[in-house]
Short mmCIF file of C-alpha atoms and ligand atoms in Angstrom, two decimals:
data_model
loop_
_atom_site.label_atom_id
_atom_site.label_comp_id
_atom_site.label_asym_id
_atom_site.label_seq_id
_atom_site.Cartn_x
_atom_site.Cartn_y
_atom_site.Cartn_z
CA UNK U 200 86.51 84.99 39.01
CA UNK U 201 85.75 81.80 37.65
CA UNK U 202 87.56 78.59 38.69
CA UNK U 203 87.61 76.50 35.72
CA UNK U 204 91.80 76.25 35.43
CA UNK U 205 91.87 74.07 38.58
CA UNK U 206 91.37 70.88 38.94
CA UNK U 207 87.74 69.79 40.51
CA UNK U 208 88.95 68.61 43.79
CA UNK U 209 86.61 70.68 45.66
CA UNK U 210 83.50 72.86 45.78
CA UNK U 211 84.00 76.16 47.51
CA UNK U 212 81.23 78.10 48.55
CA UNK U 213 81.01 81.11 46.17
CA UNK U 214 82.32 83.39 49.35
CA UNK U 215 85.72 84.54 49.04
CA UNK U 216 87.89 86.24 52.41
CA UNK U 217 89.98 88.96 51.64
CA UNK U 218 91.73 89.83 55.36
CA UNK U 219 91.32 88.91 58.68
CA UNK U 220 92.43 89.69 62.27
CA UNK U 221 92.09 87.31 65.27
CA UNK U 222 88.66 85.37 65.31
CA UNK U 223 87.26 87.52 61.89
CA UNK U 224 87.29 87.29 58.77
CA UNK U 225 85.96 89.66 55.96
CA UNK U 226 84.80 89.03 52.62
CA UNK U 227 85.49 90.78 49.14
CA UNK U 228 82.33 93.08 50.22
CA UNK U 229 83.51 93.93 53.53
CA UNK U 230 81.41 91.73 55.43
CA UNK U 231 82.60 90.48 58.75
CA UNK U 232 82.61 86.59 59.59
CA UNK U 233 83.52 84.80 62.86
CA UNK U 234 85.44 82.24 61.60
CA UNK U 235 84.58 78.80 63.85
CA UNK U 236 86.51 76.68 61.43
CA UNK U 237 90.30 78.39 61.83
CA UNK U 238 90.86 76.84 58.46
CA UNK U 239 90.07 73.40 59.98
CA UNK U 240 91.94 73.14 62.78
CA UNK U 241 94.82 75.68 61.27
CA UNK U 242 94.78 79.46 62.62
CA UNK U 243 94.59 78.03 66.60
CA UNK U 244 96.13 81.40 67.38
CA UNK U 245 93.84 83.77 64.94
CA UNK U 246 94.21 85.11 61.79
CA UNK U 247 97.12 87.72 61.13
CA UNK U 248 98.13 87.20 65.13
CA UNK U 249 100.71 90.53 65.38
CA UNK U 250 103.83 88.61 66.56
CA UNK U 251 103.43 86.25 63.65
CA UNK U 252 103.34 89.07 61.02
CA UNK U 253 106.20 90.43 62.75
CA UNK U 254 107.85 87.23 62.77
CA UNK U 255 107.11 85.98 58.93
CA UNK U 256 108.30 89.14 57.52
CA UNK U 257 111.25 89.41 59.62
CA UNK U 258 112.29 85.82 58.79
CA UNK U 259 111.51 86.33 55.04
CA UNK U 260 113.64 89.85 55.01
CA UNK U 261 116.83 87.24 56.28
CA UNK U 262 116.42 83.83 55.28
CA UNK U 263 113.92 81.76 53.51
CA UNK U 264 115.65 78.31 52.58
CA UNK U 265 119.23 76.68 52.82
CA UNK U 266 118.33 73.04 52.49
CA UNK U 267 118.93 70.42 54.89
CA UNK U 268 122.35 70.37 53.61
CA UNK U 269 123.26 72.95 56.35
CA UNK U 270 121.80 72.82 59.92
CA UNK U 271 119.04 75.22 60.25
CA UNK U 272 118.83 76.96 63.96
CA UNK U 273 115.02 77.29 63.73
CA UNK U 274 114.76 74.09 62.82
CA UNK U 275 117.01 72.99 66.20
CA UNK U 276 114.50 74.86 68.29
CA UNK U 277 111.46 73.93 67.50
CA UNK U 278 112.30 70.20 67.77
CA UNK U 279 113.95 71.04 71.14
CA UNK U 280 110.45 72.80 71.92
CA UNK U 281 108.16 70.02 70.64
CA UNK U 282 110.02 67.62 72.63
CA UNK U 283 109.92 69.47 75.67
CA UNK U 284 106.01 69.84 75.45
CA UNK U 285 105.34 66.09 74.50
CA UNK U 286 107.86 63.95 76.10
CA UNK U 287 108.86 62.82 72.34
CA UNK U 288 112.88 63.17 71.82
CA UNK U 289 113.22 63.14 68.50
CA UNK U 290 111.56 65.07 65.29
CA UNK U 291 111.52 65.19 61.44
CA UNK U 292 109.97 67.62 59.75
CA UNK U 293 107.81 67.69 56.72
CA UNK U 294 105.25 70.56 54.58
CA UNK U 295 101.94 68.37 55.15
CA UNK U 296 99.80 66.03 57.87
CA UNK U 297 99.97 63.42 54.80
CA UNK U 298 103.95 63.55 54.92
CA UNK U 299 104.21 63.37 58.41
CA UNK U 300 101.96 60.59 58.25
CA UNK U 301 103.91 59.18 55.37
CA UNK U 302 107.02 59.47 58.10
CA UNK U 303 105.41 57.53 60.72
CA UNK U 304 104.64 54.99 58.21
CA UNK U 305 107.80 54.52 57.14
CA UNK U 306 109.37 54.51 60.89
CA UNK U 307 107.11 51.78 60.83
CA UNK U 308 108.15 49.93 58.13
CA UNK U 309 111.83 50.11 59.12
CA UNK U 310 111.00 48.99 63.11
CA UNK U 311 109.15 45.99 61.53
CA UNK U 312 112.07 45.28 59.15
CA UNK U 313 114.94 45.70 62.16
CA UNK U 314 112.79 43.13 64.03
CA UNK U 315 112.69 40.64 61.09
CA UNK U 316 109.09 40.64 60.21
CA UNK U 317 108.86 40.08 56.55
CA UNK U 318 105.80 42.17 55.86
CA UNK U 319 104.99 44.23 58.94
CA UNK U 320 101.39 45.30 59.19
CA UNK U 321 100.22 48.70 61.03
CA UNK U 322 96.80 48.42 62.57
CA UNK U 323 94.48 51.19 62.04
CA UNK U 324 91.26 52.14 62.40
CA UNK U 325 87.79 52.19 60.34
CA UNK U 326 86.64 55.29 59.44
CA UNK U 327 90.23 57.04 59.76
CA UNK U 328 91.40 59.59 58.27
CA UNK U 329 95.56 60.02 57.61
CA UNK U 330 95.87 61.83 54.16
CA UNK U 331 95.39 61.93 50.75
CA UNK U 332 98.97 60.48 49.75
CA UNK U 333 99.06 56.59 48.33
CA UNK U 334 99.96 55.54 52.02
CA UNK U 335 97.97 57.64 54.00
CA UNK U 336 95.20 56.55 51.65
CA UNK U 337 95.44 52.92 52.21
CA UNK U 338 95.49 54.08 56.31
CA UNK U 339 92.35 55.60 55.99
CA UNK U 340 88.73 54.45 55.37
CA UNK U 341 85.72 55.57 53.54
CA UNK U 342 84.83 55.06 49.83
CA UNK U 343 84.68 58.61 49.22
CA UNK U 344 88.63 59.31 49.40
CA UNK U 345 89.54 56.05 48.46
CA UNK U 346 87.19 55.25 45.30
CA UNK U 347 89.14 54.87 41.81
CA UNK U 348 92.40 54.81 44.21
CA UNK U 349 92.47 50.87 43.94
CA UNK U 350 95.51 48.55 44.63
CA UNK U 351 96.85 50.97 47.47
CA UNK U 352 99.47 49.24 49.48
CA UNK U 353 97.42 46.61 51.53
CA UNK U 354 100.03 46.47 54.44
CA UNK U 355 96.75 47.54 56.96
CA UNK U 356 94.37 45.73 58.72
CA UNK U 357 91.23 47.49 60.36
CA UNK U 358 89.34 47.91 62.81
CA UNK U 359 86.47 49.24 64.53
CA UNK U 360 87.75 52.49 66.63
CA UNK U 361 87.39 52.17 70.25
CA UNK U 362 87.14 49.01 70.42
CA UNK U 363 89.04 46.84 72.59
CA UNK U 364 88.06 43.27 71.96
CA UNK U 365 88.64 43.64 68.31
CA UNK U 366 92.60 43.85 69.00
CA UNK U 367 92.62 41.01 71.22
CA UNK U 368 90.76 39.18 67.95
CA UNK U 369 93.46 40.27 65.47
CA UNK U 370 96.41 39.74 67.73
CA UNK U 371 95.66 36.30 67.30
CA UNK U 372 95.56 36.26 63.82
CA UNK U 373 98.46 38.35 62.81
CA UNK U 374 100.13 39.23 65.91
CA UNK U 375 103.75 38.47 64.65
CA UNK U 376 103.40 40.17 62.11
CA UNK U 377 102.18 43.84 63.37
CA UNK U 378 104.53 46.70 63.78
CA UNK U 379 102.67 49.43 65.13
CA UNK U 380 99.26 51.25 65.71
CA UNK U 381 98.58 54.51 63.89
CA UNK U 382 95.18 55.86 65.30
CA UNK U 383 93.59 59.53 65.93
CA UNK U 384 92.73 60.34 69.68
CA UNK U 385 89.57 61.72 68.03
CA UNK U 386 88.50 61.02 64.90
CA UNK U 387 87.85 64.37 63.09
CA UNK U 388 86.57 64.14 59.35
CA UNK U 389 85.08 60.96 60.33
CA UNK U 390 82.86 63.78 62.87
CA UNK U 391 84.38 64.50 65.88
CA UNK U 392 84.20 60.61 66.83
CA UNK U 393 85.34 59.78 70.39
CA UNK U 394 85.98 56.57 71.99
CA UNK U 395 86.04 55.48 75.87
CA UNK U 396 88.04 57.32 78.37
CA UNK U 397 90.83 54.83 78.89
CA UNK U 398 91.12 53.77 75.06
CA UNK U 399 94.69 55.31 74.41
CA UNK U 400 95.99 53.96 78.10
CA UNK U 401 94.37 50.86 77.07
CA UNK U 402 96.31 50.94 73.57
CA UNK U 403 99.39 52.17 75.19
CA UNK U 404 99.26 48.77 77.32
CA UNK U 405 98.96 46.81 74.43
CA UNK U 406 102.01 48.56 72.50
CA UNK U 407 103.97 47.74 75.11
CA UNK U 408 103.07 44.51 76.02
CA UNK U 409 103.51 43.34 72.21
CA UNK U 410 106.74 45.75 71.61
CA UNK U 411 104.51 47.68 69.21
CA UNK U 412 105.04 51.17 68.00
CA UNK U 413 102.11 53.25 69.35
CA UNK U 414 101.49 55.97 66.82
CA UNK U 415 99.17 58.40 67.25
CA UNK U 416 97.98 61.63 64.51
CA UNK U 417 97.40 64.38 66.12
CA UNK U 418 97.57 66.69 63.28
CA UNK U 419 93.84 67.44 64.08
CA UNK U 420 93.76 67.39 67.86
CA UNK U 421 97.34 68.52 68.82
CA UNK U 422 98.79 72.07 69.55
CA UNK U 423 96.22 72.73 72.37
CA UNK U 424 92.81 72.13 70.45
CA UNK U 425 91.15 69.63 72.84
CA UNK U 426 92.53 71.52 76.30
CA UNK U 427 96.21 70.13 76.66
CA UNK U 428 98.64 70.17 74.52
CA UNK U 429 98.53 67.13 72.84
CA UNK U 430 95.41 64.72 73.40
CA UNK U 431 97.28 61.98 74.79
CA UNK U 432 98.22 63.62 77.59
CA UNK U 433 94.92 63.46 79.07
CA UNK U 434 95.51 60.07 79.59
CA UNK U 435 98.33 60.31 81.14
CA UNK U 436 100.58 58.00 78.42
CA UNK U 437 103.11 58.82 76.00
CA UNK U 438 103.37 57.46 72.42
CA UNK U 439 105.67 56.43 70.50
CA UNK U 440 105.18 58.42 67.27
CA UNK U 441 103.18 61.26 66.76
CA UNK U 442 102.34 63.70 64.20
CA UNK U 443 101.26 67.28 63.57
CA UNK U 444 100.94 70.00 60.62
CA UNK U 445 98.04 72.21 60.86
CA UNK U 446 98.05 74.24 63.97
CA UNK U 447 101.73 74.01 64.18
CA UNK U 448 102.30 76.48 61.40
CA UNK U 449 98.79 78.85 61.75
CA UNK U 450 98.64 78.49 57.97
CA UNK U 451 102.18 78.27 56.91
CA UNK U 452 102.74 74.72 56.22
CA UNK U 453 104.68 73.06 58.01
CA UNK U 454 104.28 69.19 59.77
CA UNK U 455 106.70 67.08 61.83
CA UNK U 456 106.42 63.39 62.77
CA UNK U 457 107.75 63.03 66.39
CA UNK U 458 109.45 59.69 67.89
CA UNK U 459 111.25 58.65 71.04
CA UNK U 460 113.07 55.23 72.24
CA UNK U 461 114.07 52.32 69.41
CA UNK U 462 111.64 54.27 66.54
CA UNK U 463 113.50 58.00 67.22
CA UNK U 464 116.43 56.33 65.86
CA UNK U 465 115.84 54.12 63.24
CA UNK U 466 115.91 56.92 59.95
CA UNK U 467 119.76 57.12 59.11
CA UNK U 468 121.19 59.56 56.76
CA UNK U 469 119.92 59.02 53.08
CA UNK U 470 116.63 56.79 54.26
CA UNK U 471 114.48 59.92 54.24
CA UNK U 472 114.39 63.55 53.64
CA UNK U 473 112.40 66.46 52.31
CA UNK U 474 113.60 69.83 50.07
CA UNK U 475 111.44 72.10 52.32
CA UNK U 476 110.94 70.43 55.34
CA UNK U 477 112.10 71.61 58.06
CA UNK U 478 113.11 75.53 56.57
CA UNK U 479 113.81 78.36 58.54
CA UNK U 480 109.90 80.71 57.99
CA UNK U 481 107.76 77.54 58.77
CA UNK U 482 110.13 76.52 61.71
CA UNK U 483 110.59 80.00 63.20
CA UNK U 484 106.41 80.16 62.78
CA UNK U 485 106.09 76.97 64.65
CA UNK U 486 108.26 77.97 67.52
CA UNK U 487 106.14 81.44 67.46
CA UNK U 488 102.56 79.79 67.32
CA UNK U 489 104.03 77.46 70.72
CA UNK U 490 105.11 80.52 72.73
CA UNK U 491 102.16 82.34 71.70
CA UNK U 492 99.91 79.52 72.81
CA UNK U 493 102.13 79.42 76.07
CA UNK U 494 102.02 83.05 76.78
CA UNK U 495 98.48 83.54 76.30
CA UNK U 496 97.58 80.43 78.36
CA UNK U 497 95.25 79.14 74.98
CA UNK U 498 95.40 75.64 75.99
CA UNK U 499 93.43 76.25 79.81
CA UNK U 500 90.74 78.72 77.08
CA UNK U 501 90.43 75.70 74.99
CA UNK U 502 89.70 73.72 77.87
CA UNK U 503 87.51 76.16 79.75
CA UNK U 504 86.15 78.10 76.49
CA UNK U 505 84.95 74.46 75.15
CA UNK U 506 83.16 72.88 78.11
CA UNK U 507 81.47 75.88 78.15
CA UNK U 508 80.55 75.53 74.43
CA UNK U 509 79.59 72.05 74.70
CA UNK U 510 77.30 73.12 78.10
CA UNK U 511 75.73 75.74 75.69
CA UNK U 512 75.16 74.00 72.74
CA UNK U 513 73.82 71.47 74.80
CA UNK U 514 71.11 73.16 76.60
CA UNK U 515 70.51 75.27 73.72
CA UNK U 516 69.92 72.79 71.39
CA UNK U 517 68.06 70.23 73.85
CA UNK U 518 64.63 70.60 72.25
CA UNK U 519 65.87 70.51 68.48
CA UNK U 520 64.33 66.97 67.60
CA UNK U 521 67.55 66.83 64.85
CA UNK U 522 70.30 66.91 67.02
CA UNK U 523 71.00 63.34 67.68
CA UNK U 524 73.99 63.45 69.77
CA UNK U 525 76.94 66.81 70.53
CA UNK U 526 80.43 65.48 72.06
CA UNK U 527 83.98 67.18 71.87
CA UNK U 528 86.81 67.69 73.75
CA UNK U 529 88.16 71.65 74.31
CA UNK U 530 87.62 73.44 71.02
CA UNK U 531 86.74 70.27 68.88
CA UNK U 532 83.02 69.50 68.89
CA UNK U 533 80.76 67.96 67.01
CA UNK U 534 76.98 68.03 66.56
CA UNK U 535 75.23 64.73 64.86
CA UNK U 536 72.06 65.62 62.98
CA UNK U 537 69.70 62.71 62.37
CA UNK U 538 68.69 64.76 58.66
CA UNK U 539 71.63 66.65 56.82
CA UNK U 540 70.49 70.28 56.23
CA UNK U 541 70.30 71.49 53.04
CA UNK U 542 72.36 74.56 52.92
CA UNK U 543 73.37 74.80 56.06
CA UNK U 544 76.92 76.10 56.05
CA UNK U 545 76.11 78.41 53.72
CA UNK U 546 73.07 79.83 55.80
CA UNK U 547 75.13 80.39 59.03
CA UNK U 548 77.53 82.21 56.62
CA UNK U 549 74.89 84.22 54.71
CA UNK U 550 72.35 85.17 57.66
CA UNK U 551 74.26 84.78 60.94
CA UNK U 552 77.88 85.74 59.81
CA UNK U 553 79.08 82.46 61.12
CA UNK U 554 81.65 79.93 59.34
CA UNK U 555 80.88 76.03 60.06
CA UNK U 556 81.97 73.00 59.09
CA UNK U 557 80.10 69.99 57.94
CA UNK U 558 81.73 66.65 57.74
CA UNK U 559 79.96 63.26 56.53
CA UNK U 560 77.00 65.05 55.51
CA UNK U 561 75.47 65.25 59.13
CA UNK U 562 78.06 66.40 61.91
CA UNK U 563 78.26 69.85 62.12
CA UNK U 564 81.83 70.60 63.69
CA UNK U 565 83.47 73.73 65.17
CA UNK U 566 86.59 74.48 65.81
CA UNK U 567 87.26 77.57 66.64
CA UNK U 568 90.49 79.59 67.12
CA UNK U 569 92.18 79.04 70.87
CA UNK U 570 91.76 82.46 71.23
CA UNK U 571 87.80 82.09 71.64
CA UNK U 572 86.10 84.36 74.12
CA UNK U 573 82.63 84.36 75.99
CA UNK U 574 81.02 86.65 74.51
CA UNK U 575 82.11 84.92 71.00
CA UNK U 576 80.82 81.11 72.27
CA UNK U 577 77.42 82.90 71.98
CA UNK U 578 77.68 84.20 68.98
CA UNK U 579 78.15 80.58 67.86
CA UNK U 580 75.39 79.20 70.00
CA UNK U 581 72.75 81.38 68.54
CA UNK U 582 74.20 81.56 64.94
CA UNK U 583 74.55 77.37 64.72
CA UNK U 584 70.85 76.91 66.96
CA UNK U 585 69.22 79.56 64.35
CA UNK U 586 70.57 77.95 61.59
CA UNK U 587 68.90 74.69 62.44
CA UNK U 588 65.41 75.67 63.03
CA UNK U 589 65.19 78.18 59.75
C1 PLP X 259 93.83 63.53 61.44
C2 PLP X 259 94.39 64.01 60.14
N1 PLP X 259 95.48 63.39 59.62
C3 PLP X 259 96.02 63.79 58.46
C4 PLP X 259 95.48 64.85 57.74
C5 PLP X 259 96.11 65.27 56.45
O1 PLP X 259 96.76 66.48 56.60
P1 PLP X 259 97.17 67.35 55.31
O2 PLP X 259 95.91 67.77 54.65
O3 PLP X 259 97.96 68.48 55.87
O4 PLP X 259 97.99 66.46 54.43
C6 PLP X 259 94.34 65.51 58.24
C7 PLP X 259 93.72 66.59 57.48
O5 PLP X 259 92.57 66.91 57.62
C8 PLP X 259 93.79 65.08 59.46
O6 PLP X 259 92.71 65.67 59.98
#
């Protein structure tokens, strides 16, 4: 089939999945993949998981949509959830990471305006990523999403992630007039980039010592991919804001901006709202994926299955005078090539059966379903170490 009716937005391999079932995938010639992408960062709990199906077309044979007009039970208890796993108290939910983004923003906005700053500014960080939305644009870096996207609402400053003395510099400058901090624990399409242990506590500090709004997007590293639940929490702090879509809903979309103290109750009615958000399928999915990931203990596998990973890939790949640096935390890991290699994604596919992820040309980055096991970890090892030395 040829894809000339949509829009050139992106370039799909010319590999096509028909079904899957857990960590597989199979393609329109029967082929079986292991899938080490979960739809980047989406299917934490496999594809087709059996409790999901059940759950989906259960939901879909009752109810599909009332509108926020009407309270909507699923809706209730998947906040009630969320907030019991986070320490968060309040949530609003949205289809997208960009809208939940686009939430936070706003929550922003309105906590600046309540304090009488004029223009509030959010801090954020170079080489973010928040969405692909007119705000989430102008919060994230990087010519390549932002080129021809010119006069975005400047209401940012940057700067460089992890570090420290930069926000002292800026606090300075424009201290009265900053509202919050939107950052990533780990940067993820920027490739897997981590800073210092002690960053977020150190950021927390600041947030409260300024009465900023500490916001952090998760919507890559939350719902148990690095080995807790959310990525703060190996720090030990709480935010004030924080947002999720992708693993939340396994593929149905679904994303929710999270808030607690002065910024969980700032949106009255009428200042925001979505059609969809919020509906009974992706709701009663969300609450699903969570006690699936509870019951099957896939946050301690992401945290055992991808030290494990990283110890493999390591002392596999030890020798390989291209790998420049690996680093992850759980199931998020990145390997830094010095060269990009040509191909690559599609070799791992095509000869080893394996589905990758490259992002910024040179960082190879897994993520593989919570669900990983053992024996699987080696299939990645050898498919990704193979890969590299063809
Ligand atoms: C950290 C982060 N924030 C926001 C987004 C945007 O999410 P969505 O594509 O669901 O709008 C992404 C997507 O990759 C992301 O990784």
């Amino acid at each position: 089939m040829t894809a000339t009716c949509l829009m050139t937005t992106y370039q799909p391999l010319a590999l096509s999945f028909t079904h899957g079932l857990g960590t597989r995938l199979w393609d329109q010639d029967g082929r079986e993949y292991l899938d080490a992408v979960a739809g980047v960062a989406v299917t934490n709990v496999g594809h087709s998981h059996p409790r999901l199906v059940a759950a989906i077309s259960e939901q879909a044979g009752l109810l599909l949509h009332t509108s926020n007009l009407y309270s909507i039970d699923w809706q209730q208890r998947l906040a009630q959830k969320l907030t019991q796993l986070s320490g968060l108290e309040r949530v609003f939910f949205n289809n997208s990471g960009a809208e939940a983004n686009e939430t936070a923003l706003k929550l922003a906005r309105l906590y600046g305006w309540h304090k009488g700053i004029e223009q509030p500014l959010v801090v954020v960080m170079e080489n973010a990523f928040h969405g692909r939305t007119l705000g989430t644009l102008s919060a994230s870096d990087g010519p390549a999403v932002r080129l021809g996207f010119n006069r975005l609402p400047g209401d940012f400053i940057k700067v460089p992630f992890g570090d420290l003395a930069a926000l002292e510099d800026i606090q300075q400058a424009h201290g009265e007039r900053i509202a919050a901090i939107l950052v990533e624990p780990i940067q993820g399409e920027s490739g897997v980039q981590m800073a210092s242990p002690g960053y977020l506590k150190a950021l927390r500090q600041l947030c409260s010592r300024r009465a900023w709004l500490l916001m952090l997007d998760e919507i890559q590293t939350g719902i148990g991919r690095t080995g807790q639940w959310f990525a703060f929490q190996h720090e030990g702090i709480v935010p004030d804001v924080m947002t999720l879509a992708k693993g939340l809903g396994n593929g149905v979309p679904i994303g929710a901006c999270l808030a607690r103290g002065k910024a969980a109750e700032l949106f009255t009615p009428g200042s925001h709202g979505s059609t969809f958000g919020g509906n009974p399928l992706a709701c009663r999915v969300g609450c699903t994926v969570l006690d699936i990931i509870q019951e099957q203990d896939l946050v301690g596998n992401a945290r055992r299955q991808g030290e494990h990973l990283i110890g493999r890939l390591r002392a596999e790949l030890a020798d390989n005078p291209n790998v420049l640096a690996i680093r992850g935390q759980g199931l998020m890991i990145g390997i830094e090539l010095k060269q990009p290699v040509r191909d690559l994604v599609l070799r791992a596919a095509r000869d080893h059966g394996l589905l990758i992820n490259v992002t910024r040309g040179k960082t190879i980055r897994l993520l593989p379903p919570l669900t990983i096991d053992g024996r699987e970890i080696e299939m990645i090892v050898r498919g990704v170490s193979r890969s590299l030395v063809q």
